[in-house]
Amino acid sequence: MTSCRHCGAEIAGGEGAPAGFCCAGCEAAFHLVSGLGLARYYERRTLDPATRPLRPDAAGPPVDYARHAHMGEDGASVLHLMVEGLHCAACVWLIESVLATQPGVTSARVNMTTRRLVLTWRGGMEVADSLIAPVSQLGYRLMPFDPRLLDAESRQRERELLRALAVAGFAAGNVMLLSVSVWAGHFQGMGPATRDLLHWLSALIALPAIAYAGLPFFRSALTALKAGRTNMDVPISLAVVLASGMSLADTIGGREHAYFDSAVTLLFFLLIGRYLDQRARGKARSAAEHLLALGATAVTVIDSSGARHVVSPSQVALGSRVLIAAGERIAVDGRVVEGAGEVDASLINGESLPAAVAPGSPVFAGTLNLTAPLILEVSAVGESTLLAEIVRLVEVAEQGRARYVALADRVARWYAPTVHTLAALTFLGWLTVGSAPWRDALITAIAVLIVTCPCALGLAVPVVQVITSGRLLRRGILVKSGTALERLAAVDTVVFDKTGTLTEGRMTPVGLEAIAPEDVRLAASLAAASRHPLARALSAAVPGVAPAPGVREVAGRGLAQTIPAGEICLGGRDWCGDTSAPEDGRPEMWLARPGTAPVRFAFADHPRADAGEVIAALRERGHALEILSGDRPAAVAAVASAIGIDRWRADCTPAGKTARLADLAAAGHTVLMVGDGLNDAPALAAAHVSISPSSAADVAQTAADAVFQGDRLEPVGEILGMARRSQRVVYQNFALAFGYNVLTVPLAVAGWVTPLIAAVAMSASSVAVIANALRLNRGRAL
């Protein structure tokens, strides 16, 4: 497989890619570095009839982009589009650079993961078509943004491979049965007429199957050849077409041998590897899309007359007053002007405890209002909110990770030119030096092509990924990314979030046995009337207690019940507690009733049961360990001390976590991030590899490369151990594949291997690779 002249990535022969480059972006970057200049390159690309456009159908059906633009909060026009044809970071650079040269454009940002283009310009929306035209002329296809189309291409590709695999498997089984009959008849006096009939039956089955099942390889090879280059599918297609063509010619001529079984069996094994690889490389929907969904809530705006109007967040003006009902997710950034209560601020600090808000307190899009209605004065909407900033952090991190090149891709770069050269030399050698007839020389060259077909090489990585992922799945660990195992094997530093990751993520009351039972039951009956996390934890700890009647919630303070003797309160220290009592840093609630001293209920988020054991095991393996948490320093220090981690940081924002990971990467560390909160999503995407518990927020699970179930931390150690084992097996599989070629290629070049024997040997090497990978189902993860 040839490499791109700019970025070095393998060139797969994709439609529209310029010769010598994986994409238009790399070609532009190469010429820019060479001194051509972007303007000169763009002028040549769009005006030269030989190169305009890169794809004749790039523009697709006419689209009125102006209809899909809208006015931004600052009066600028904004357009969201999805870009087809992105290959690498150079494509992103080229599109953004070309758009930046257009008059009036103030911002052009492309996310490679979601393929989303956000274009902002000064001026009317009617100029959208002229602004987009240069990108279309470069060969990229743009359409109104639709997240549902993001993975449609990969799903279609997977279905196509599965159908081709089924057809090839059916044909291979039937043709092999007919071949067995021919082999048996050869030793039992079968007549030529019967043999020819069996060959024709084989041709009738094999040729249509080869024409259909070989389409994924033929299309790729033809596209590469049209562009004046080769890829891995060119020698594969040559072997299949030549073997089938020679077999058909021999069948027409009534000759003794035909190799339909070799061609169709070759395709069958190649398609197994291709399909497994496609499944292993399947990507989950971008975490940025899940984050964006948090801001899609309708907003209730209060106008100057006091009337209420429900509008979308993009239509809210700065300075407007909006009503946030209890239980509603906040869709804008703002400041509380009326009301008091508590909001779930886990997006900001990752902690399960809500944050109290009162007039003057800032609140942010994506957080959840828990207790009482609030009226906000809007300070930011849309792309200016904190939620949008977190989205940008995730997008940048995902885009950086997309540049990762898998081991199998790196190994495959040299394959095609080597095989082509070897087969050509074999043909010429037998034709000239060996004085063999051209037909015999061609059959020998076909045998070389079949022997060197990369079935074992193509299976070396996917079969290990599938088997390892299957074992981990049975253990409650879902591996989502095709390159996750390879990246996990290289990890030397493990960074943990605290709440919900090292800890159980839920508050439980402690020391209830030291409190009078009647006080416990009374507090639990009051707590049953509230949705506050601490109240719910207290109520759950005392099952069977009925909710107290007449309980009301005092916004920002707690719960109250009026009785003849006075008022019973359950809430914070400042409202109904003993302010002179010492504090130990734990979350707390106080029960106060007339005539008795206040009673303190303390809560703790306990570490996972096996956290200390897992941390010790990871340290013994040589991993550096660290905690990055948004919680208070005292809480983080207590957990770190309990489980044995020396390095920790508290009060970390999402940006702070990603910055710390960047510092570790710059220092040469390969980092695994383990986190569960909304605020961990950017860090999970930015890390070299990431894991999230199944109890995590949807955004965190999407950003992570693997998700584990259960209340224990053991899966973190297990997936790291299995990743190292799988890496060793991958290297063993490569050794088997190369060793097979070292043994069989000389025999094929010497003419001692027919295409049939070559197909059998190729199949045997594939079976050996699969058998070696199956060992991963046994033994312990090391």
JSON list of C-alpha atoms in Angstrom, two decimals, residues 192-324:
[
{"chain": "A", "resi": 192, "resn": "PRO", "atom": "CA", "xyz": [-12.91, -36.42, -19.38]},
{"chain": "A", "resi": 193, "resn": "ALA", "atom": "CA", "xyz": [-16.58, -35.73, -20.04]},
{"chain": "A", "resi": 194, "resn": "THR", "atom": "CA", "xyz": [-17.55, -36.13, -16.38]},
{"chain": "A", "resi": 195, "resn": "ARG", "atom": "CA", "xyz": [-14.57, -34.05, -15.27]},
{"chain": "A", "resi": 196, "resn": "ASP", "atom": "CA", "xyz": [-15.47, -31.27, -17.70]},
{"chain": "A", "resi": 197, "resn": "LEU", "atom": "CA", "xyz": [-19.07, -31.32, -16.49]},
{"chain": "A", "resi": 198, "resn": "LEU", "atom": "CA", "xyz": [-17.93, -30.86, -12.90]},
{"chain": "A", "resi": 199, "resn": "HIS", "atom": "CA", "xyz": [-15.63, -28.03, -13.98]},
{"chain": "A", "resi": 200, "resn": "TRP", "atom": "CA", "xyz": [-18.52, -26.29, -15.76]},
{"chain": "A", "resi": 201, "resn": "LEU", "atom": "CA", "xyz": [-20.74, -26.68, -12.71]},
{"chain": "A", "resi": 202, "resn": "SER", "atom": "CA", "xyz": [-17.95, -25.16, -10.62]},
{"chain": "A", "resi": 203, "resn": "ALA", "atom": "CA", "xyz": [-17.68, -22.26, -13.08]},
{"chain": "A", "resi": 204, "resn": "LEU", "atom": "CA", "xyz": [-21.44, -21.63, -12.98]},
{"chain": "A", "resi": 205, "resn": "ILE", "atom": "CA", "xyz": [-21.31, -21.37, -9.19]},
{"chain": "A", "resi": 206, "resn": "ALA", "atom": "CA", "xyz": [-17.97, -19.64, -8.74]},
{"chain": "A", "resi": 207, "resn": "LEU", "atom": "CA", "xyz": [-17.91, -16.96, -11.44]},
{"chain": "A", "resi": 208, "resn": "PRO", "atom": "CA", "xyz": [-21.11, -15.09, -10.41]},
{"chain": "A", "resi": 209, "resn": "ALA", "atom": "CA", "xyz": [-20.10, -15.40, -6.77]},
{"chain": "A", "resi": 210, "resn": "ILE", "atom": "CA", "xyz": [-16.61, -14.05, -7.50]},
{"chain": "A", "resi": 211, "resn": "ALA", "atom": "CA", "xyz": [-18.06, -11.17, -9.52]},
{"chain": "A", "resi": 212, "resn": "TYR", "atom": "CA", "xyz": [-20.28, -10.15, -6.58]},
{"chain": "A", "resi": 213, "resn": "ALA", "atom": "CA", "xyz": [-18.16, -11.04, -3.54]},
{"chain": "A", "resi": 214, "resn": "GLY", "atom": "CA", "xyz": [-15.05, -9.51, -5.08]},
{"chain": "A", "resi": 215, "resn": "LEU", "atom": "CA", "xyz": [-16.66, -6.10, -5.65]},
{"chain": "A", "resi": 216, "resn": "PRO", "atom": "CA", "xyz": [-15.17, -4.49, -2.49]},
{"chain": "A", "resi": 217, "resn": "PHE", "atom": "CA", "xyz": [-11.67, -5.46, -3.68]},
{"chain": "A", "resi": 218, "resn": "PHE", "atom": "CA", "xyz": [-12.24, -4.78, -7.38]},
{"chain": "A", "resi": 219, "resn": "ARG", "atom": "CA", "xyz": [-13.66, -1.28, -6.82]},
{"chain": "A", "resi": 220, "resn": "SER", "atom": "CA", "xyz": [-10.82, -0.28, -4.54]},
{"chain": "A", "resi": 221, "resn": "ALA", "atom": "CA", "xyz": [-8.18, -1.68, -6.89]},
{"chain": "A", "resi": 222, "resn": "LEU", "atom": "CA", "xyz": [-9.71, -0.01, -9.96]},
{"chain": "A", "resi": 223, "resn": "THR", "atom": "CA", "xyz": [-9.91, 3.37, -8.23]},
{"chain": "A", "resi": 224, "resn": "ALA", "atom": "CA", "xyz": [-6.28, 3.10, -7.18]},
{"chain": "A", "resi": 225, "resn": "LEU", "atom": "CA", "xyz": [-5.14, 2.15, -10.68]},
{"chain": "A", "resi": 226, "resn": "LYS", "atom": "CA", "xyz": [-7.11, 5.03, -12.24]},
{"chain": "A", "resi": 227, "resn": "ALA", "atom": "CA", "xyz": [-5.24, 7.37, -9.92]},
{"chain": "A", "resi": 228, "resn": "GLY", "atom": "CA", "xyz": [-1.92, 5.89, -11.04]},
{"chain": "A", "resi": 229, "resn": "ARG", "atom": "CA", "xyz": [-1.08, 4.06, -7.83]},
{"chain": "A", "resi": 230, "resn": "THR", "atom": "CA", "xyz": [-1.56, 0.69, -6.14]},
{"chain": "A", "resi": 231, "resn": "ASN", "atom": "CA", "xyz": [-2.98, -0.52, -2.87]},
{"chain": "A", "resi": 232, "resn": "MET", "atom": "CA", "xyz": [-3.37, -3.81, -1.03]},
{"chain": "A", "resi": 233, "resn": "ASP", "atom": "CA", "xyz": [-6.42, -4.79, -3.09]},
{"chain": "A", "resi": 234, "resn": "VAL", "atom": "CA", "xyz": [-4.61, -4.66, -6.45]},
{"chain": "A", "resi": 235, "resn": "PRO", "atom": "CA", "xyz": [-2.64, -7.94, -6.03]},
{"chain": "A", "resi": 236, "resn": "ILE", "atom": "CA", "xyz": [-5.69, -9.55, -4.42]},
{"chain": "A", "resi": 237, "resn": "SER", "atom": "CA", "xyz": [-7.83, -8.63, -7.43]},
{"chain": "A", "resi": 238, "resn": "LEU", "atom": "CA", "xyz": [-5.12, -9.77, -9.82]},
{"chain": "A", "resi": 239, "resn": "ALA", "atom": "CA", "xyz": [-4.90, -13.17, -8.14]},
{"chain": "A", "resi": 240, "resn": "VAL", "atom": "CA", "xyz": [-8.67, -13.69, -8.19]},
{"chain": "A", "resi": 241, "resn": "VAL", "atom": "CA", "xyz": [-9.21, -12.47, -11.75]},
{"chain": "A", "resi": 242, "resn": "LEU", "atom": "CA", "xyz": [-6.23, -14.36, -13.19]},
{"chain": "A", "resi": 243, "resn": "ALA", "atom": "CA", "xyz": [-7.09, -17.60, -11.38]},
{"chain": "A", "resi": 244, "resn": "SER", "atom": "CA", "xyz": [-10.72, -17.38, -12.49]},
{"chain": "A", "resi": 245, "resn": "GLY", "atom": "CA", "xyz": [-9.82, -16.42, -16.06]},
{"chain": "A", "resi": 246, "resn": "MET", "atom": "CA", "xyz": [-7.25, -19.17, -16.47]},
{"chain": "A", "resi": 247, "resn": "SER", "atom": "CA", "xyz": [-9.66, -21.71, -14.98]},
{"chain": "A", "resi": 248, "resn": "LEU", "atom": "CA", "xyz": [-12.41, -20.65, -17.40]},
{"chain": "A", "resi": 249, "resn": "ALA", "atom": "CA", "xyz": [-10.02, -20.86, -20.34]},
{"chain": "A", "resi": 250, "resn": "ASP", "atom": "CA", "xyz": [-8.87, -24.32, -19.25]},
{"chain": "A", "resi": 251, "resn": "THR", "atom": "CA", "xyz": [-12.47, -25.46, -18.78]},
{"chain": "A", "resi": 252, "resn": "ILE", "atom": "CA", "xyz": [-13.38, -24.26, -22.29]},
{"chain": "A", "resi": 253, "resn": "GLY", "atom": "CA", "xyz": [-10.31, -26.05, -23.64]},
{"chain": "A", "resi": 254, "resn": "GLY", "atom": "CA", "xyz": [-11.15, -29.27, -21.78]},
{"chain": "A", "resi": 255, "resn": "ARG", "atom": "CA", "xyz": [-7.88, -29.29, -19.84]},
{"chain": "A", "resi": 256, "resn": "GLU", "atom": "CA", "xyz": [-7.32, -31.36, -16.71]},
{"chain": "A", "resi": 257, "resn": "HIS", "atom": "CA", "xyz": [-7.02, -28.63, -14.07]},
{"chain": "A", "resi": 258, "resn": "ALA", "atom": "CA", "xyz": [-9.21, -25.69, -13.03]},
{"chain": "A", "resi": 259, "resn": "TYR", "atom": "CA", "xyz": [-8.79, -23.46, -9.98]},
{"chain": "A", "resi": 260, "resn": "PHE", "atom": "CA", "xyz": [-12.24, -22.01, -9.28]},
{"chain": "A", "resi": 261, "resn": "ASP", "atom": "CA", "xyz": [-12.01, -23.37, -5.74]},
{"chain": "A", "resi": 262, "resn": "SER", "atom": "CA", "xyz": [-8.79, -21.45, -5.15]},
{"chain": "A", "resi": 263, "resn": "ALA", "atom": "CA", "xyz": [-10.26, -18.12, -6.27]},
{"chain": "A", "resi": 264, "resn": "VAL", "atom": "CA", "xyz": [-13.53, -18.33, -4.32]},
{"chain": "A", "resi": 265, "resn": "THR", "atom": "CA", "xyz": [-11.89, -19.72, -1.15]},
{"chain": "A", "resi": 266, "resn": "LEU", "atom": "CA", "xyz": [-9.34, -16.91, -1.31]},
{"chain": "A", "resi": 267, "resn": "LEU", "atom": "CA", "xyz": [-12.14, -14.36, -1.42]},
{"chain": "A", "resi": 268, "resn": "PHE", "atom": "CA", "xyz": [-13.98, -16.05, 1.45]},
{"chain": "A", "resi": 269, "resn": "PHE", "atom": "CA", "xyz": [-11.02, -15.85, 3.84]},
{"chain": "A", "resi": 270, "resn": "LEU", "atom": "CA", "xyz": [-10.16, -12.32, 2.78]},
{"chain": "A", "resi": 271, "resn": "LEU", "atom": "CA", "xyz": [-13.74, -11.19, 3.40]},
{"chain": "A", "resi": 272, "resn": "ILE", "atom": "CA", "xyz": [-13.69, -12.73, 6.89]},
{"chain": "A", "resi": 273, "resn": "GLY", "atom": "CA", "xyz": [-10.74, -10.53, 7.78]},
{"chain": "A", "resi": 274, "resn": "ARG", "atom": "CA", "xyz": [-12.20, -7.47, 6.06]},
{"chain": "A", "resi": 275, "resn": "TYR", "atom": "CA", "xyz": [-15.56, -7.84, 7.82]},
{"chain": "A", "resi": 276, "resn": "LEU", "atom": "CA", "xyz": [-14.00, -8.38, 11.26]},
{"chain": "A", "resi": 277, "resn": "ASP", "atom": "CA", "xyz": [-11.80, -5.36, 10.69]},
{"chain": "A", "resi": 278, "resn": "GLN", "atom": "CA", "xyz": [-14.80, -3.23, 9.71]},
{"chain": "A", "resi": 279, "resn": "ARG", "atom": "CA", "xyz": [-16.65, -4.29, 12.85]},
{"chain": "A", "resi": 280, "resn": "ALA", "atom": "CA", "xyz": [-13.63, -3.64, 15.07]},
{"chain": "A", "resi": 281, "resn": "ARG", "atom": "CA", "xyz": [-13.14, -0.17, 13.61]},
{"chain": "A", "resi": 282, "resn": "GLY", "atom": "CA", "xyz": [-16.79, 0.86, 14.00]},
{"chain": "A", "resi": 283, "resn": "LYS", "atom": "CA", "xyz": [-17.02, 4.13, 15.92]},
{"chain": "A", "resi": 284, "resn": "ALA", "atom": "CA", "xyz": [-19.67, 5.20, 18.37]},
{"chain": "A", "resi": 285, "resn": "ARG", "atom": "CA", "xyz": [-21.51, 8.45, 17.79]},
{"chain": "A", "resi": 286, "resn": "SER", "atom": "CA", "xyz": [-19.42, 11.43, 18.77]},
{"chain": "A", "resi": 287, "resn": "ALA", "atom": "CA", "xyz": [-19.59, 12.53, 22.38]},
{"chain": "A", "resi": 288, "resn": "ALA", "atom": "CA", "xyz": [-19.94, 16.08, 21.12]},
{"chain": "A", "resi": 289, "resn": "GLU", "atom": "CA", "xyz": [-23.37, 15.22, 19.69]},
{"chain": "A", "resi": 290, "resn": "HIS", "atom": "CA", "xyz": [-24.55, 13.95, 23.10]},
{"chain": "A", "resi": 291, "resn": "LEU", "atom": "CA", "xyz": [-23.29, 17.13, 24.74]},
{"chain": "A", "resi": 292, "resn": "LEU", "atom": "CA", "xyz": [-25.06, 19.28, 22.18]},
{"chain": "A", "resi": 293, "resn": "ALA", "atom": "CA", "xyz": [-28.31, 17.48, 23.01]},
{"chain": "A", "resi": 294, "resn": "LEU", "atom": "CA", "xyz": [-28.08, 18.84, 26.55]},
{"chain": "A", "resi": 295, "resn": "GLY", "atom": "CA", "xyz": [-28.51, 22.34, 25.21]},
{"chain": "A", "resi": 296, "resn": "ALA", "atom": "CA", "xyz": [-31.49, 21.55, 22.97]},
{"chain": "A", "resi": 297, "resn": "THR", "atom": "CA", "xyz": [-34.12, 22.36, 25.63]},
{"chain": "A", "resi": 298, "resn": "ALA", "atom": "CA", "xyz": [-36.82, 24.93, 24.97]},
{"chain": "A", "resi": 299, "resn": "VAL", "atom": "CA", "xyz": [-36.56, 28.14, 27.02]},
{"chain": "A", "resi": 300, "resn": "THR", "atom": "CA", "xyz": [-39.39, 30.06, 28.72]},
{"chain": "A", "resi": 301, "resn": "VAL", "atom": "CA", "xyz": [-38.73, 33.78, 28.21]},
{"chain": "A", "resi": 302, "resn": "ILE", "atom": "CA", "xyz": [-40.47, 36.42, 30.38]},
{"chain": "A", "resi": 303, "resn": "ASP", "atom": "CA", "xyz": [-41.04, 39.65, 28.44]},
{"chain": "A", "resi": 304, "resn": "SER", "atom": "CA", "xyz": [-41.37, 43.17, 29.85]},
{"chain": "A", "resi": 305, "resn": "SER", "atom": "CA", "xyz": [-45.13, 42.75, 30.37]},
{"chain": "A", "resi": 306, "resn": "GLY", "atom": "CA", "xyz": [-44.65, 39.54, 32.35]},
{"chain": "A", "resi": 307, "resn": "ALA", "atom": "CA", "xyz": [-45.98, 37.30, 29.58]},
{"chain": "A", "resi": 308, "resn": "ARG", "atom": "CA", "xyz": [-44.20, 34.02, 28.99]},
{"chain": "A", "resi": 309, "resn": "HIS", "atom": "CA", "xyz": [-43.08, 32.69, 25.60]},
{"chain": "A", "resi": 310, "resn": "VAL", "atom": "CA", "xyz": [-41.44, 29.34, 24.84]},
{"chain": "A", "resi": 311, "resn": "VAL", "atom": "CA", "xyz": [-38.64, 29.67, 22.27]},
{"chain": "A", "resi": 312, "resn": "SER", "atom": "CA", "xyz": [-35.54, 27.74, 21.22]},
{"chain": "A", "resi": 313, "resn": "PRO", "atom": "CA", "xyz": [-32.23, 28.63, 22.94]},
{"chain": "A", "resi": 314, "resn": "SER", "atom": "CA", "xyz": [-30.86, 30.19, 19.74]},
{"chain": "A", "resi": 315, "resn": "GLN", "atom": "CA", "xyz": [-33.70, 32.76, 19.76]},
{"chain": "A", "resi": 316, "resn": "VAL", "atom": "CA", "xyz": [-33.01, 34.03, 23.29]},
{"chain": "A", "resi": 317, "resn": "ALA", "atom": "CA", "xyz": [-31.49, 37.51, 23.41]},
{"chain": "A", "resi": 318, "resn": "LEU", "atom": "CA", "xyz": [-28.75, 38.49, 25.84]},
{"chain": "A", "resi": 319, "resn": "GLY", "atom": "CA", "xyz": [-30.15, 40.19, 28.93]},
{"chain": "A", "resi": 320, "resn": "SER", "atom": "CA", "xyz": [-33.51, 38.44, 28.65]},
{"chain": "A", "resi": 321, "resn": "ARG", "atom": "CA", "xyz": [-35.18, 36.98, 31.71]},
{"chain": "A", "resi": 322, "resn": "VAL", "atom": "CA", "xyz": [-36.00, 33.29, 31.54]},
{"chain": "A", "resi": 323, "resn": "LEU", "atom": "CA", "xyz": [-37.92, 31.00, 33.88]},
{"chain": "A", "resi": 324, "resn": "ILE", "atom": "CA", "xyz": [-36.37, 27.68, 34.88]}
]
